[in-house]
Amino acid sequence: MDSLNSLLDGFGTALTPMNLLWAAIGVLLGTAIGVLPGIGPAMAVALLLPVTYGLDPTGAFIMFAGIYYGAMFGGSTTSILLNTPGESAAVVAAIEGNPMAKAGRGAQALAAAAIGHFAGGMIGTILLVALAPTVASLAIGIGAPDYFAIMVLAFIAVTSVLGASRIRGLASLLIGLTVGLVGLDQMTGQQRLTFGSLQLADGVDVVIVAVGLFAIGEALWVAAHLRRTTGEPIPVGRPWLGRGDLRRTWKPWLRGPLIGFPFGAIPAGGAEIPTFLSYVTEKRLSKHRAQFGKGAIEGVAGPESAASASAAGTLVSMLTLGLPTTAVAAVMLAAFQQYGIQPGPLLFEREPELVWGLIASLFVGMVLLLALNLPLAPVWAKLLRIPRPYLYAGILFFAAVGAYAVGGESLDLVILLIIGLIGFGMRRYGLPVLPAVIGVILGPAAEQQLRRALQISDGSVTGLVNTPFSVTVYVIVALILAWPLVYRLVVVRRRGDREEEGRTGAVSGG
């Protein structure tokens, strides 16, 4: 009942005329930018982060929620109409949505995606309301060793799940941890990696890192591979679904959140894995398996619902533990820190108006997303015709303006360019960007918790594993590290057994 009362108070905050306006602007901006080729939700939020500096925290985060969900739907629109996913989570939408569009069913694909986002977001946010306060109350008793263990889990999980190899994931994490070291030591006041510059004594702003890695790095990468001609989007009419389509989509819409929300809530869950799991699930359960790969509407509805529910799941760990599990959550955590707010167990007690206003705005944002984007789908399709040279030149300009607005220092622009070049190099060599951003944000906090735990135990390493919770987390870390090796051994052994059986059968048959 306490959660329900708090949520009703949150609706009182979210439904004020000004906050409704920020939510609508966020949905429109997020969708408009998310529709553009090569731009995912993380890049959209990072690019629009400086826009919210003049707002009060509640209004800013309500706008962020709209940007987040709007950009996710925009990425789906690009995938369906142009076969150009803005992020890995939108790949599945391209697999089935683009063949549907080529077959003249683009309107139905967009409608299935939009309603899927609505259903997944609604169910995911309901689960967020039910679980987040409980997680926060349990997290209050977590000490320094436990927090450090959770952060180690986040580091290991994010480097294991993302990227082509673990080594590349660890290399990306190391880059982020190194950037996070820049500035004054929080405990001793000693300068680290400042190269004698007083302007670097406060460290590198997380917003500059996020904008540099996502926006600048991506723009430089696309510019290096730019072609003068762009793909022509497929014309689309007004989205609608017939009775036959509704019969095939309502179950995937409901199944998607059951897969997406848990993966969003765990460290390094994100929306990539659950969308593919949802796709595989729908393919196995569908009565129209022959249509998969050729334009099956279930392959759009289920994964899009799972992606939206996963987005709600990421807010559980971010709001209650201060742990970002996706790139967008990492950028939003940076925004919290810009306002001097630290997400964690006490956030629900210290900033109840902000938290519950944000959660209530998720419901409002879902309704706005559906109401605005279904009729505006043809308009978003026209945005896809913007020539890419103009598009990415605009991104570079707005990114530079946003970075300069953070501190008003010309050095920030130099740092932005350096971080952007690092982001370009990471894309060139296949290093995932998310571990670097999480390393920058969580690195200093992990170091502080590590040193606190060691101080409490008088420097004894056993102080890091002196609680049941920390031991449990380290066991999970060990399983994550050992699983690929165990999996390979099992697969190799099974293949060896099958080959042996084949040889035995051949010999006996001969």
CSV table of C-alpha atoms in Angstrom, one decimal, residues 35 74-84 93-94 97-99 101-102 105-107 109-110 231-237 377-382 384:
chain,number,residue,atom,x,y,z
A,35,VAL,CA,14.7,7.6,-35.9
A,74,GLY,CA,12.6,5.6,-33.1
A,75,GLY,CA,15.3,2.9,-33.4
A,76,SER,CA,12.6,0.4,-34.2
A,77,THR,CA,11.2,2.6,-36.9
A,78,THR,CA,14.6,2.9,-38.6
A,79,SER,CA,15.1,-0.8,-38.4
A,80,ILE,CA,11.8,-1.6,-39.9
A,81,LEU,CA,11.8,1.0,-42.7
A,82,LEU,CA,15.5,1.3,-43.5
A,83,ASN,CA,16.9,-2.0,-42.2
A,84,THR,CA,19.5,0.1,-40.2
A,93,ALA,CA,13.1,-5.6,-35.3
A,94,ALA,CA,15.0,-5.4,-38.6
A,97,GLY,CA,10.1,-5.8,-39.6
A,98,ASN,CA,12.0,-4.9,-42.8
A,99,PRO,CA,10.7,-7.9,-44.8
A,101,ALA,CA,7.7,-3.4,-44.9
A,102,LYS,CA,9.1,-4.6,-48.2
A,105,ARG,CA,3.0,-4.3,-44.4
A,106,GLY,CA,5.3,-1.6,-42.9
A,107,ALA,CA,2.3,0.0,-41.2
A,109,ALA,CA,5.1,-3.7,-38.4
A,110,LEU,CA,5.2,-0.2,-36.9
A,231,GLY,CA,19.3,3.9,-48.5
A,232,GLU,CA,15.8,4.8,-49.5
A,233,PRO,CA,13.2,4.2,-46.7
A,234,ILE,CA,10.1,2.4,-47.6
A,235,PRO,CA,6.9,4.5,-47.7
A,236,VAL,CA,4.5,3.7,-44.9
A,237,GLY,CA,0.9,4.6,-44.3
A,377,ALA,CA,4.9,7.4,-38.3
A,378,PRO,CA,4.8,8.8,-41.8
A,379,VAL,CA,6.5,12.0,-40.5
A,380,TRP,CA,9.3,10.0,-38.8
A,381,ALA,CA,9.8,8.1,-42.1
A,382,LYS,CA,10.6,11.5,-43.8
A,384,LEU,CA,15.2,9.2,-42.7
